[in-house]
Coordinates of N, CA and C in Angstrom, one line a residue:
T1 N -86.9 1.3 28.2 CA -86.4 0.7 29.1 C -87.4 -0.2 30.8
E2 N -87.1 -1.3 30.9 CA -88.1 -1.8 32.1 C -87.0 -1.1 33.6
P3 N -88.6 -0.7 34.2 CA -87.9 -0.2 35.5 C -87.1 -1.6 36.4
A4 N -86.5 -1.0 36.9 CA -85.7 -2.5 38.1 C -85.9 -2.0 39.5
N5 N -85.8 -3.1 40.3 CA -85.7 -2.7 42.0 C -84.4 -3.6 42.0
L6 N -84.1 -3.1 43.4 CA -83.0 -3.8 44.1 C -83.4 -3.9 45.6
S7 N -83.3 -5.0 46.1 CA -83.7 -5.5 47.2 C -82.8 -6.1 48.2
I8 N -82.7 -5.6 49.6 CA -81.7 -6.7 50.4 C -82.2 -7.0 51.1
F9 N -81.8 -8.2 51.6 CA -83.0 -9.3 52.6 C -81.9 -10.1 53.7
D10 N -82.3 -10.5 54.8 CA -80.9 -10.8 55.4 C -81.1 -12.4 55.5
A11 N -80.3 -13.1 56.1 CA -80.4 -14.3 55.9 C -81.4 -15.4 56.5
K12 N -82.8 -14.8 57.2 CA -83.8 -15.4 56.9 C -84.7 -14.8 56.0
G13 N -84.4 -14.2 54.7 CA -85.1 -14.0 53.9 C -86.4 -12.4 54.0
T14 N -86.2 -12.1 54.8 CA -86.7 -10.7 55.4 C -86.2 -9.5 54.7
R15 N -87.2 -9.2 53.8 CA -87.0 -8.0 53.0 C -86.6 -6.6 53.8
L16 N -85.1 -6.0 53.9 CA -84.4 -4.8 55.1 C -84.5 -3.7 54.0
A17 N -84.8 -3.5 52.9 CA -84.5 -2.6 52.1 C -85.0 -2.5 50.8
G18 N -85.5 -1.6 50.1 CA -85.5 -2.1 48.7 C -85.4 -0.2 48.1
Y19 N -85.1 -0.7 46.7 CA -84.8 0.4 45.7 C -85.5 0.7 44.5
K20 N -85.7 1.4 44.0 CA -86.3 1.3 42.8 C -85.1 2.1 42.0
V21 N -84.4 1.4 40.8 CA -83.1 1.9 40.1 C -83.6 2.1 38.7
D22 N -82.5 2.7 37.9 CA -82.6 3.1 36.4 C -82.3 1.6 35.7
G23 N -83.5 1.3 35.4 CA -83.3 -0.4 34.3 C -82.6 -0.2 33.0
A24 N -81.8 0.8 32.8 CA -81.2 1.0 31.6 C -79.7 0.1 31.9
A25 N -79.1 -0.2 30.9 CA -78.3 -1.1 30.7 C -77.3 0.2 31.2
G26 N -75.8 -0.7 31.9 CA -74.5 -0.2 32.6 C -74.6 0.0 34.0
L27 N -73.4 0.5 34.4 CA -73.0 0.7 35.8 C -73.7 1.8 36.7
H28 N -74.7 1.3 37.5 CA -75.3 2.0 38.1 C -74.9 1.9 39.8
R29 N -75.2 2.8 40.7 CA -74.6 2.7 42.4 C -75.6 3.2 42.9
V30 N -75.7 2.2 43.8 CA -76.9 2.4 45.1 C -76.4 2.3 46.3
T31 N -76.9 3.1 47.4 CA -76.3 3.0 48.8 C -76.8 2.4 49.8
W32 N -76.6 1.5 50.4 CA -77.6 1.1 51.4 C -76.9 1.6 52.9
R33 N -77.7 2.0 53.8 CA -76.7 2.8 54.7 C -76.9 2.0 56.0
L34 N -77.2 0.6 55.6 CA -76.9 -0.6 56.9 C -77.7 -0.2 58.1
N35 N -78.7 0.7 57.7 CA -79.7 1.2 59.0 C -81.1 0.0 58.9
Q36 N -81.0 -0.3 60.5 CA -81.9 -1.3 60.2 C -83.3 -0.9 60.2
P37 N -84.5 -1.3 59.4 CA -85.6 -1.1 59.1 C -86.4 -0.1 60.2
N38 N -87.1 1.0 59.9 CA -87.7 1.6 60.8 C -87.2 2.9 61.6
T39 N -85.8 2.6 61.2 CA -84.6 3.3 61.6 C -85.2 4.9 61.5
K40 N -85.2 5.8 62.5 CA -85.3 7.5 62.4 C -84.5 8.2 61.4
V41 N -84.7 8.9 60.9 CA -83.7 9.8 59.6 C -83.1 10.4 60.7
G42 N -81.5 10.4 60.2 CA -80.5 10.9 61.3 C -79.9 10.3 62.2
V43 N -80.5 8.7 62.5 CA -79.8 8.1 63.3 C -79.3 7.0 62.9
F44 N -78.4 6.5 63.1 CA -77.5 5.2 62.8 C -77.9 4.2 64.1
N45 N -78.5 3.1 63.3 CA -78.8 1.5 64.1 C -78.6 0.6 62.9
P46 N -77.4 0.3 63.1 CA -76.7 -0.5 62.3 C -77.6 -2.0 62.1
M47 N -77.3 -2.6 61.3 CA -77.8 -4.6 61.3 C -76.5 -4.9 61.8
P48 N -76.7 -6.0 62.3 CA -75.9 -6.8 62.6 C -74.8 -7.3 62.0
A49 N -73.4 -7.9 62.3 CA -72.8 -8.3 61.2 C -73.4 -9.9 60.7
G50 N -73.3 -10.1 59.4 CA -73.9 -11.5 58.9 C -74.0 -11.5 57.4
T51 N -74.7 -12.5 56.7 CA -74.7 -12.8 55.0 C -75.7 -12.1 54.7
Y52 N -76.0 -11.3 53.9 CA -77.4 -10.7 52.9 C -77.2 -11.2 51.7
T53 N -78.5 -10.7 51.1 CA -78.8 -11.1 49.9 C -79.0 -9.8 49.2
A54 N -78.7 -9.5 47.8 CA -79.0 -7.8 47.0 C -79.8 -9.2 46.2
V55 N -81.0 -8.4 45.5 CA -82.0 -9.0 44.8 C -82.3 -7.5 43.8
L56 N -81.5 -7.9 42.4 CA -82.0 -7.0 41.0 C -82.8 -7.6 40.4
Q57 N -83.7 -6.9 40.3 CA -85.4 -7.4 39.4 C -85.3 -6.5 38.5
V58 N -85.1 -7.0 37.1 CA -86.1 -5.9 35.8 C -86.6 -7.1 35.1
G59 N -87.7 -6.6 34.8 CA -89.3 -7.5 34.4 C -88.6 -8.8 34.7
D60 N -89.1 -9.9 34.1 CA -89.2 -11.3 34.9 C -87.8 -11.9 35.1
R61 N -86.8 -11.2 34.9 CA -85.3 -11.6 35.2 C -85.0 -10.8 36.4
K62 N -84.5 -12.0 37.4 CA -84.0 -11.9 38.5 C -82.4 -12.3 38.8
L63 N -81.6 -11.2 39.1 CA -80.1 -11.4 39.6 C -80.1 -11.8 41.1
Q64 N -79.1 -12.2 41.7 CA -79.0 -12.1 43.2 C -77.3 -12.6 43.4
Q65 N -76.8 -11.8 44.4 CA -76.0 -11.8 44.8 C -75.4 -11.9 46.7
T66 N -74.7 -12.7 47.2 CA -75.1 -12.7 48.5 C -73.8 -11.6 49.0
F67 N -73.5 -11.0 50.2 CA -72.2 -10.4 50.6 C -72.6 -10.2 51.9
P68 N -71.2 -10.3 52.5 CA -70.6 -10.1 53.7 C -71.1 -8.6 54.6
V69 N -72.0 -8.6 56.1 CA -71.5 -7.2 56.7 C -70.6 -7.7 57.7
E70 N -69.6 -7.0 58.1 CA -68.8 -7.1 59.4 C -68.1 -5.9 60.0
V71 N -68.4 -6.5 60.9 CA -67.8 -5.2 62.3 C -66.4 -4.4 61.9
D72 N -66.3 -3.5 61.6 CA -65.2 -2.7 61.6 C -64.6 -2.4 62.6
D73 N -63.8 -3.2 63.9 CA -62.8 -2.7 64.6 C -62.3 -1.3 64.9

């Protein structure tokens, strides 16, 4: 099994978060806490509402999906 990496990017293409994930076939769950980069542990400093992109890379194959982050009033 090849290692897999999941990265989260903002609309400008800035990498905000990265995770090493299991590269085995199947359903896997990853939780992005929506914190801005370099936020201290235990502090919630959320990303602004907008469109973000998740990119999963396994070997030389890349899959990407955009998704919205919305304010929950």
